Coordinates of N, CA and C in Angstrom, one line a residue:
M1270 N 117.8 86.0 116.6 CA 116.9 85.3 116.2 C 116.2 84.5 116.6
N1271 N 115.6 83.1 116.6 CA 115.4 82.1 116.3 C 115.5 81.3 114.9
N1272 N 116.8 80.4 115.0 CA 116.7 79.8 113.5 C 117.3 81.0 112.5
T1273 N 117.8 81.9 112.6 CA 118.5 82.6 112.4 C 120.3 83.0 112.8
K1274 N 121.1 82.7 111.2 CA 122.7 82.7 111.9 C 122.6 84.2 111.5
W1275 N 123.8 84.2 113.4 CA 123.9 85.8 113.3 C 125.5 85.6 113.1
I1276 N 125.6 87.6 113.2 CA 127.3 87.7 113.1 C 127.1 88.6 114.2
S1277 N 128.1 87.7 115.1 CA 128.0 88.5 116.2 C 128.3 90.2 116.1
V1278 N 128.1 90.7 116.4 CA 128.3 93.2 116.0 C 128.7 93.4 117.7
S1279 N 129.7 93.4 118.4 CA 129.4 94.3 119.5 C 129.9 95.9 119.1
V1280 N 129.4 97.1 120.2 CA 129.2 97.6 120.0 C 129.5 98.7 121.1
L1281 N 130.4 99.5 120.4 CA 131.3 100.1 122.5 C 131.1 101.6 122.3
L1282 N 130.9 101.3 123.4 CA 129.9 102.9 124.3 C 131.4 103.3 125.1
L1283 N 131.9 104.4 124.5 CA 133.3 105.1 124.7 C 132.7 106.0 125.2
G1284 N 133.2 106.5 126.5 CA 132.7 107.8 127.5 C 134.2 108.0 127.0
C1285 N 134.0 109.5 126.8 CA 135.4 110.1 127.5 C 135.7 111.3 128.5
S1286 N 136.1 111.1 129.9 CA 135.9 113.0 129.9 C 137.0 113.7 129.8
N1287 N 137.0 115.2 129.6 CA 137.7 116.1 129.0 C 138.0 116.6 129.8
V1288 N 139.8 117.1 130.0 CA 140.7 117.6 131.0 C 141.1 118.8 130.5
A1289 N 140.6 119.7 130.9 CA 140.8 121.9 130.3 C 142.0 121.8 130.3
L1290 N 142.8 122.5 129.4 CA 144.3 122.6 129.7 C 144.7 124.2 129.0
A1291 N 145.4 124.3 129.8 CA 145.0 125.7 129.3 C 147.4 126.2 130.3
Q1292 N 147.6 126.9 129.2 CA 148.8 127.1 128.2 C 149.0 128.2 128.3
T1293 N 150.3 129.0 127.8 CA 151.2 130.1 127.8 C 151.7 129.7 126.6
K1294 N 152.5 130.4 125.9 CA 153.2 130.7 124.9 C 154.4 129.3 125.3
K1295 N 154.9 129.1 126.2 CA 156.4 128.6 126.4 C 155.6 127.4 126.9
P1296 N 155.8 126.3 126.4 CA 155.5 124.8 126.9 C 155.6 124.5 128.2
S1297 N 156.8 124.8 128.3 CA 157.7 124.1 129.9 C 156.0 124.8 131.3
N1298 N 155.3 125.7 130.5 CA 154.2 126.4 131.6 C 153.4 125.8 131.6
A1299 N 153.3 125.0 130.6 CA 151.5 124.3 130.8 C 151.0 124.1 132.2
V1300 N 150.1 124.1 132.6 CA 149.1 124.2 134.1 C 147.8 123.5 133.7
L1301 N 147.4 122.6 134.7 CA 145.9 121.9 133.8 C 145.5 123.0 135.2
V1302 N 143.7 123.3 134.5 CA 143.3 124.3 135.2 C 142.6 123.9 136.3
P1303 N 141.9 123.6 137.3 CA 141.9 122.8 138.7 C 140.3 122.5 138.5
Q1304 N 140.2 121.4 139.3 CA 139.3 120.5 138.6 C 137.9 120.9 138.7
T1305 N 138.0 122.2 139.8 CA 136.2 122.6 140.4 C 135.7 123.4 139.1
A1306 N 136.8 124.5 138.1 CA 136.4 124.9 136.3 C 135.5 123.6 135.8
I1307 N 135.8 122.7 136.0 CA 135.0 121.5 135.5 C 133.8 120.8 136.1
P1308 N 133.1 121.2 134.7 CA 131.2 120.8 135.1 C 130.8 119.6 135.9
T1309 N 130.5 119.7 137.0 CA 130.5 117.6 137.7 C 129.2 117.0 137.2
P1310 N 129.1 115.7 136.6 CA 128.1 114.8 136.4 C 126.8 116.0 136.7
G1311 N 125.9 115.7 136.0 CA 124.7 116.0 136.0 C 124.0 117.9 136.6
E1312 N 125.7 118.5 135.6 CA 125.4 119.8 136.0 C 125.2 120.2 134.0
H1313 N 124.1 121.4 134.4 CA 123.2 121.5 133.3 C 124.3 121.2 131.7
G1314 N 126.0 121.9 131.5 CA 127.3 121.2 131.1 C 127.1 119.9 130.6
D1315 N 126.8 118.6 131.6 CA 126.9 117.9 130.8 C 125.5 116.7 130.5
D1316 N 124.5 117.9 130.6 CA 122.7 117.6 130.5 C 123.0 117.7 128.7
R1317 N 123.4 119.2 128.3 CA 123.7 118.9 127.3 C 124.0 118.5 126.1
T1318 N 125.1 118.1 126.6 CA 126.0 117.7 126.1 C 125.2 116.2 125.3
A1319 N 124.9 115.4 127.1 CA 124.3 113.7 126.7 C 123.3 114.2 125.5
A1320 N 122.1 115.1 125.6 CA 121.1 115.6 124.7 C 121.4 115.3 123.3
L1321 N 122.3 116.0 123.0 CA 123.2 116.2 122.0 C 124.2 114.8 121.3
D1322 N 124.2 114.1 122.0 CA 124.7 112.9 121.5 C 123.8 111.6 121.5
A1323 N 122.5 111.8 122.1 CA 121.5 111.2 121.6 C 120.5 111.7 119.8
Q1324 N 121.0 113.4 120.2 CA 119.8 113.4 118.8 C 120.4 113.2 117.7
R1325 N 122.3 113.2 118.0 CA 122.7 112.8 116.7 C 123.3 110.9 116.3
E1326 N 122.6 110.0 117.4 CA 122.8 109.6 117.4 C 121.0 108.7 116.6
K1327 N 119.8 109.5 117.0 CA 118.6 109.5 117.0 C 118.6 110.3 114.7
R1328 N 119.5 110.8 114.0 CA 119.1 111.0 113.4 C 120.3 110.2 111.8
A1329 N 121.5 110.1 112.5 CA 122.3 108.4 112.2 C 121.6 107.3 112.3
L1330 N 120.9 106.9 113.0 CA 119.7 105.4 112.7 C 118.9 106.3 111.3
Q1331 N 118.5 107.2 111.8 CA 116.5 107.7 110.6 C 117.4 107.7 109.0
V1332 N 118.9 107.5 108.9 CA 119.0 107.8 107.8 C 119.5 106.5 107.0
F1333 N 119.9 105.2 108.3 CA 120.3 103.8 108.6 C 118.1 103.6 107.4
L1334 N 117.7 104.0 108.2 CA 116.4 103.1 108.7 C 115.5 103.7 106.9
K1335 N 116.2 105.3 106.5 CA 115.9 105.0 105.0 C 115.8 104.3 104.2
L1336 N 117.1 104.6 104.3 CA 118.5 103.7 103.0 C 117.6 102.0 103.0
G1337 N 117.2 101.6 104.4 CA 116.9 100.2 104.5 C 115.5 100.1 104.3
Q1338 N 114.3 101.2 104.3 CA 113.6 100.9 104.0 C 113.0 100.7 102.1
T1339 N 114.2 102.0 102.3 CA 114.6 102.6 100.2 C 114.8 100.6 99.8
M1340 N 115.9 100.2 100.1 CA 116.3 99.2 99.5 C 115.8 97.8 100.0
I1341 N 115.0 97.5 101.2 CA 114.7 96.4 101.5 C 112.8 96.6 100.6
G1342 N 112.1 97.6 100.9 CA 110.9 97.5 100.1 C 111.1 98.0 99.0
S1343 N 112.0 97.7 98.2 CA 112.0 98.4 96.5 C 111.9 96.7 96.3
A1344 N 113.0 96.0 97.6 CA 113.4 94.6 96.8 C 112.2 93.6 97.3
A1345 N 111.9 93.9 98.2 CA 110.3 93.3 98.4 C 109.0 93.4 96.7
D1346 N 109.0 94.9 96.3 CA 108.4 94.9 95.4 C 108.3 94.3 94.4
A1347 N 109.5 93.8 94.1 CA 110.5 93.6 92.6 C 110.4 92.0 93.0
M1348 N 109.8 91.5 93.4 CA 109.7 90.4 93.4 C 108.1 89.7 92.9
P1349 N 107.6 89.7 91.8 CA 106.7 88.9 90.6 C 105.2 88.5 92.3
A1350 N 104.7 88.7 92.6 CA 103.8 88.2 93.1 C 103.4 86.7 93.4
D1351 N 104.0 86.1 92.5 CA 103.7 84.2 92.0 C 104.7 83.8 92.7
K1352 N 105.7 84.6 92.8 CA 107.1 84.5 92.8 C 107.2 84.2 94.8
Y1353 N 106.3 84.8 95.3 CA 106.2 84.7 96.9 C 105.5 83.7 97.4
G1354 N 105.9 82.7 96.4 CA 106.1 81.5 97.3 C 107.2 80.4 97.2
F1355 N 108.2 81.3 96.3 CA 109.8 80.9 96.2 C 110.3 80.5 97.3
A1356 N 110.8 79.4 96.7 CA 112.0 79.2 98.0 C 113.0 78.4 97.4
P1357 N 114.1 78.5 97.2 CA 115.6 76.9 96.5 C 115.0 75.9 97.7
T1358 N 115.2 74.7 96.9 CA 115.1 73.4 97.4 C 116.2 72.6 97.7
D1359 N 117.8 73.2 96.9 CA 118.8 72.3 96.8 C 119.5 72.7 97.8
G1360 N 120.6 71.3 97.6 CA 121.4 71.6 98.7 C 121.3 72.0 100.2
E1361 N 122.1 73.1 100.9 CA 121.2 73.9 102.4 C 120.6 74.8 102.4
F1362 N 119.6 74.4 101.0 CA 118.8 76.1 100.8 C 117.3 74.8 101.3
K1363 N 118.0 73.8 101.9 CA 116.5 73.1 101.9 C 115.5 73.4 103.5
G1364 N 114.1 73.5 102.9 CA 113.7 73.9 104.3 C 113.2 75.3 104.1
V1365 N 114.5 76.1 103.9 CA 114.3 77.6 104.5 C 113.1 78.1 104.1
R1366 N 113.1 79.5 104.7 CA 111.3 80.1 104.3 C 112.0 80.2 103.2
T1367 N 110.4 81.0 102.9 CA 109.3 81.1 101.1 C 110.0 82.8 101.4
F1368 N 110.6 83.1 99.9 CA 110.6 85.1 100.0 C 109.8 85.6 100.5
G1369 N 108.1 85.5 100.8 CA 107.1 86.1 100.9 C 107.2 85.9 102.7
Q1370 N 108.3 84.2 103.5 CA 108.2 84.3 104.7 C 109.1 84.6 105.0
Q1371 N 110.0 84.6 104.0 CA 111.2 86.2 105.0 C 111.3 87.5 104.9
V1372 N 110.2 87.7 103.6 CA 109.7 89.1 104.6 C 108.8 89.6 105.6
K1373 N 107.8 88.2 105.9 CA 106.9 88.9 106.7 C 107.6 88.7 108.2
H1374 N 108.6 87.9 108.0 CA 109.2 87.9 109.7 C 110.5 88.7 110.0
L1375 N 110.9 89.2 108.8 CA 111.9 90.8 108.7 C 111.0 92.0 109.2
A1376 N 109.1 91.9 108.6 CA 108.7 92.7 109.7 C 107.7 92.8 110.5
A1377 N 108.3 91.1 110.7 CA 107.5 90.9 112.4 C 108.3 91.6 113.2
A1378 N 109.6 91.1 113.2 CA 111.0 91.7 114.6 C 111.1 92.6 113.9
N1379 N 110.9 92.9 113.0 CA 110.7 95.0 112.7 C 110.2 95.4 114.2
H1380 N 108.8 95.0 114.2 CA 107.6 95.1 115.1 C 107.7 94.9 116.8
I1381 N 108.4 94.2 116.9 CA 108.5 92.8 118.4 C 109.1 93.7 118.3
L1382 N 110.8 94.0 118.0 CA 112.0 94.7 118.7 C 111.7 96.7 118.8
A1383 N 110.6 97.1 118.3 CA 110.7 98.6 118.3 C 110.1 98.3 119.6
A1384 N 108.4 97.7 119.8 CA 107.6 97.6 120.5 C 108.0 97.7 122.0
A1385 N 109.8 96.0 122.1 CA 110.0 96.4 123.6 C 110.6 97.6 123.3
A1386 N 111.6 98.8 122.6 CA 111.9 99.9 122.3 C 111.1 101.1 122.8
L1387 N 109.8 101.0 122.3 CA 108.8 101.4 123.3 C 108.1 101.3 124.7
G1388 N 108.6 100.0 124.9 CA 108.2 99.9 126.3 C 106.8 99.4 126.2
E1389 N 106.4 98.4 124.8 CA 105.4 98.1 124.3 C 105.0 96.7 124.3
E1390 N 103.8 95.7 124.5 CA 104.2 94.6 124.5 C 103.7 93.9 123.0
P1391 N 104.4 93.4 122.8 CA 104.2 92.5 121.1 C 103.3 93.1 120.4
P1392 N 103.5 92.8 119.5 CA 102.2 93.1 118.6 C 101.5 91.6 118.2
T1393 N 100.8 91.9 118.0 CA 99.2 90.7 118.4 C 99.9 89.9 116.9
G1394 N 99.6 88.3 117.2 CA 100.5 88.0 115.5 C 101.8 88.2 115.0
A1395 N 102.6 89.1 115.8 CA 104.5 88.3 115.3 C 104.9 88.0 116.9
G1396 N 104.3 87.7 117.7 CA 105.1 86.9 118.9 C 106.3 85.3 118.3
D1397 N 105.8 84.8 117.4 CA 105.9 83.5 117.0 C 107.0 84.3 115.6
E1398 N 107.6 85.8 115.6 CA 108.6 86.0 114.4 C 108.4 85.6 112.5
M1399 N 107.0 85.4 112.8 CA 106.2 84.8 111.3 C 105.2 85.7 110.9
G1400 N 105.0 86.4 111.6 CA 104.6 87.7 111.7 C 102.1 87.0 111.5
P1401 N 101.6 87.8 111.2 CA 100.3 87.5 111.4 C 99.5 86.6 110.3
E1402 N 98.9 85.2 110.8 CA 98.1 84.3 109.4 C 97.6 84.4 108.6
T1403 N 97.0 86.4 109.3 CA 96.4 87.1 107.6 C 97.2 87.5 107.3
V1404 N 98.2 87.3 106.5 CA 99.1 88.6 105.9 C 99.6 86.9 105.4
R1405 N 99.1 87.2 104.3 CA 99.4 86.4 103.0 C 99.3 87.2 101.7
T1406 N 98.8 87.3 100.7 CA 99.0 88.4 99.8 C 101.0 88.7 100.2
K1407 N 100.8 89.1 98.8 CA 102.1 90.1 98.7 C 102.0 91.9 98.8
A1408 N 100.6 91.9 98.5 CA 100.0 93.1 98.6 C 99.8 93.5 100.3
E1409 N 99.6 92.1 101.0 CA 99.1 92.8 102.4 C 101.0 92.1 103.3
I1410 N 101.8 91.5 103.1 CA 103.0 92.0 102.9 C 103.1 93.2 103.2
L1411 N 104.2 93.7 101.9 CA 104.1 95.1 101.8 C 104.0 96.3 102.5
D1412 N 102.5 95.8 103.1 CA 101.9 96.9 103.7 C 102.3 96.2 105.3
Y1413 N 102.7 95.3 105.6 CA 102.5 95.0 107.1 C 104.2 95.1 107.3
L1414 N 105.5 95.3 106.0 CA 106.6 95.4 106.0 C 106.2 96.9 106.3
N1415 N 105.7 97.4 105.3 CA 105.9 99.4 105.5 C 105.0 99.7 106.5
G1416 N 104.4 98.7 107.2 CA 104.3 99.6 109.0 C 104.8 99.3 109.4
S1417 N 106.4 98.0 109.6 CA 107.1 97.8 111.0 C 108.1 99.0 110.7
F1418 N 109.0 99.6 109.2 CA 109.3 100.6 109.7 C 109.0 101.3 110.1
E1419 N 107.5 102.2 109.8 CA 107.1 102.7 110.8 C 107.4 102.8 112.1
H1420 N 106.3 101.3 112.5 CA 106.9 101.4 114.1 C 108.5 101.2 114.6
L1421 N 108.9 100.9 113.7 CA 110.4 101.6 113.8 C 110.6 102.8 113.9
A1422 N 110.3 103.2 113.4 CA 110.9 104.4 112.9 C 110.2 105.0 114.3
R1423 N 108.9 105.0 114.5 CA 109.3 105.7 116.0 C 109.5 105.2 117.4
A1424 N 110.2 104.0 117.7 CA 111.3 103.6 118.1 C 112.0 104.9 117.9
I1425 N 112.6 104.9 116.9 CA 114.3 105.6 117.0 C 113.5 106.9 116.9
A1426 N 113.1 107.9 116.6 CA 112.7 109.0 117.7 C 112.2 109.2 118.8
A1427 N 112.0 108.6 119.3 CA 112.2 108.2 121.1 C 113.6 108.0 121.5
I1428 N 114.5 108.0 120.7 CA 115.9 108.2 121.6 C 116.7 108.9 122.2
G1429 N 116.6 109.7 123.6 CA 116.3 109.7 124.3 C 115.8 110.8 125.2
D1430 N 114.4 109.8 125.2 CA 113.4 110.1 125.4 C 113.1 109.1 126.9
K1431 N 113.7 110.4 127.5 CA 113.5 109.6 129.5 C 111.9 109.5 130.0
N1432 N 111.4 109.7 129.3 CA 109.1 109.1 129.4 C 109.5 107.8 129.0
T1433 N 109.9 107.2 128.1 CA 109.4 106.6 127.5 C 110.3 105.1 127.7
A1434 N 109.5 103.9 128.4 CA 109.5 102.8 129.1 C 111.1 101.8 128.1
V1435 N 111.4 101.3 128.2 CA 111.7 100.4 127.6 C 112.2 99.2 128.2
K1436 N 111.9 97.9 127.4 CA 111.9 96.7 127.4 C 112.6 95.2 126.7
S1437 N 113.3 94.9 127.7 CA 114.0 93.5 127.3 C 112.5 92.8 126.5
S1438 N 113.4 91.8 125.1 CA 112.5 91.1 124.3 C 113.1 90.2 123.9
P1439 N 112.5 88.7 124.3 CA 112.7 87.6 124.3 C 113.1 87.5 123.2
I1440 N 113.2 87.5 121.8 CA 114.1 87.7 120.8 C 115.2 88.7 120.1
S1441 N 115.3 88.8 121.4 CA 117.1 90.3 121.5 C 117.4 89.0 122.7
P1442 N 119.3 89.4 122.4 CA 120.3 88.0 123.7 C 120.6 89.9 124.7
L1443 N 119.8 90.4 124.7 CA 120.3 91.7 125.2 C 119.5 90.9 126.7
R1444 N 119.7 91.5 127.6 CA 118.5 90.9 128.9 C 118.8 92.2 129.8
G1445 N 117.2 92.2 130.1 CA 117.2 93.5 131.4 C 117.8 94.4 131.0
T1446 N 118.2 95.4 131.5 CA 118.6 96.4 131.7 C 119.9 96.4 130.5
E1447 N 120.2 95.6 129.6 CA 120.8 95.6 128.9 C 120.4 96.6 127.7
A1448 N 118.9 95.6 127.7 CA 118.7 96.7 126.9 C 117.9 97.6 126.8
T1449 N 118.1 98.5 126.1 CA 118.5 99.8 125.6 C 117.8 100.6 123.9
R1450 N 116.6 101.5 124.0 CA 116.2 101.3 123.1 C 117.2 101.9 121.7
L1451 N 118.7 102.5 122.4 CA 119.3 103.1 120.8 C 119.7 101.1 120.6
A1452 N 120.2 100.8 121.8 CA 120.7 98.6 121.0 C 119.3 98.4 120.0
L1453 N 118.2 98.8 120.7 CA 117.7 97.3 120.1 C 116.9 97.9 118.6
T1454 N 117.1 99.5 118.2 CA 116.7 99.6 117.1 C 117.9 99.3 116.2
V1455 N 119.8 99.5 117.3 CA 120.0 98.9 115.8 C 120.0 97.6 115.7
E1456 N 119.9 96.4 116.2 CA 119.9 95.3 116.8 C 118.4 94.6 115.3
A1457 N 117.9 95.8 114.9 CA 116.8 95.2 114.4 C 117.2 95.8 113.4
M1458 N 118.1 96.5 112.4 CA 118.7 97.3 110.8 C 119.8 96.1 111.0
I1459 N 120.4 95.7 111.7 CA 121.2 94.4 111.9 C 120.5 93.5 111.1
H1460 N 119.3 93.0 112.1 CA 118.7 91.6 111.3 C 117.6 91.9 110.0
A1461 N 117.6 93.0 109.5 CA 116.4 93.4 108.7 C 117.6 93.4 107.4
F1462 N 119.3 93.5 107.3 CA 120.1 93.6 106.4 C 120.0 92.4 106.3
D1463 N 120.7 91.4 107.5 CA 120.6 89.7 106.8 C 119.6 89.2 105.9
H1464 N 118.3 89.9 105.8 CA 117.6 89.0 105.5 C 117.4 89.3 104.0
Y1465 N 117.2 91.0 104.3 CA 118.2 91.8 103.0 C 118.7 90.6 101.7
G1466 N 120.4 90.8 102.3 CA 120.6 89.6 101.7 C 120.6 88.7 101.1
Q1467 N 119.2 87.8 101.9 CA 118.7 86.0 100.9 C 117.6 87.0 100.5
M1468 N 117.2 87.7 100.4 CA 116.1 88.6 99.4 C 116.6 88.7 97.9
V1469 N 118.1 89.7 98.5 CA 118.7 89.7 97.0 C 119.0 87.8 96.2
E1470 N 119.2 87.3 97.1 CA 119.4 86.1 96.4 C 118.4 85.2 96.0
Y1471 N 117.2 85.3 96.0 CA 116.3 84.8 95.5 C 115.6 85.5 94.6
L1472 N 115.7 87.1 94.8 CA 115.8 87.8 94.0 C 116.9 87.1 92.1
R1473 N 118.0 86.8 92.1 CA 118.3 86.7 91.6 C 118.3 85.6 91.3
M1474 N 117.8 84.7 91.9 CA 117.5 83.0 91.5 C 116.4 83.1 90.5
N1475 N 115.6 83.9 90.6 CA 114.7 84.4 89.9 C 114.8 85.6 88.5
G1476 N 115.9 85.4 87.7 CA 116.2 86.3 87.1 C 115.9 87.7 87.7
V1477 N 116.2 88.4 88.1 CA 115.3 89.5 88.8 C 116.3 90.5 89.6
V1478 N 117.0 91.8 89.1 CA 118.3 92.2 89.3 C 117.2 93.3 90.5
P1479 N 118.2 93.4 91.6 CA 117.7 93.7 92.3 C 117.9 95.1 92.3
P1480 N 116.6 96.3 92.6 CA 116.6 97.7 92.6 C 117.8 98.3 92.9
A1481 N 118.3 98.2 93.7 CA 119.4 98.7 94.3 C 120.1 98.8 93.5
S1482 N 120.3 97.4 93.0 CA 121.5 97.5 92.1 C 122.1 97.1 90.8
R1483 N 120.7 98.3 90.2 CA 120.4 98.5 88.4 C 121.5 99.5 89.0
P1484 N 121.8 99.9 87.4 CA 122.2 101.1 87.2 C 121.9 102.7 87.5

């Protein structure tokens, strides 16, 4: 994402092929089942396995999305409305986004990446990653944030759906066929938690303990 320090995350997708082994009671009598006994790619066995994997990936991401929405949403709500314009100015913090801008940027990126994952055009007003100019107050920003998580939830729900297109996004390092629905939604979550860390810092600078860190 532009103007954001990224920690490079490598996702390794490992494909494993199973070799069926038939063995008698004596170890020396182990024999390999003939190749014809293993379903070839495209047969119903592999299709069921692929579908199961997509469902497991979807369910796992839905858990992380719910966690992220809870933590980030509660942190955004915890900051008083009159502090949404707060931004530290000393040292390396000079020129950084305000708290409200951090939240709105996070939400805009959610919308942009979710749209790409669903094969949609980027939402109006979110293309510059700053979010719509008309979204200004705390209440408006919170609504925009919640809407972005709902958008991302729809993208995650579409994992495994071969009838829904996927587009690459200009804000993503993934290009062309590198952009998959799973990768784009994971990218959105990584980015969201990156900004959650910044939100936590802003909250504590204002004497507010993030809800997720409270006893």
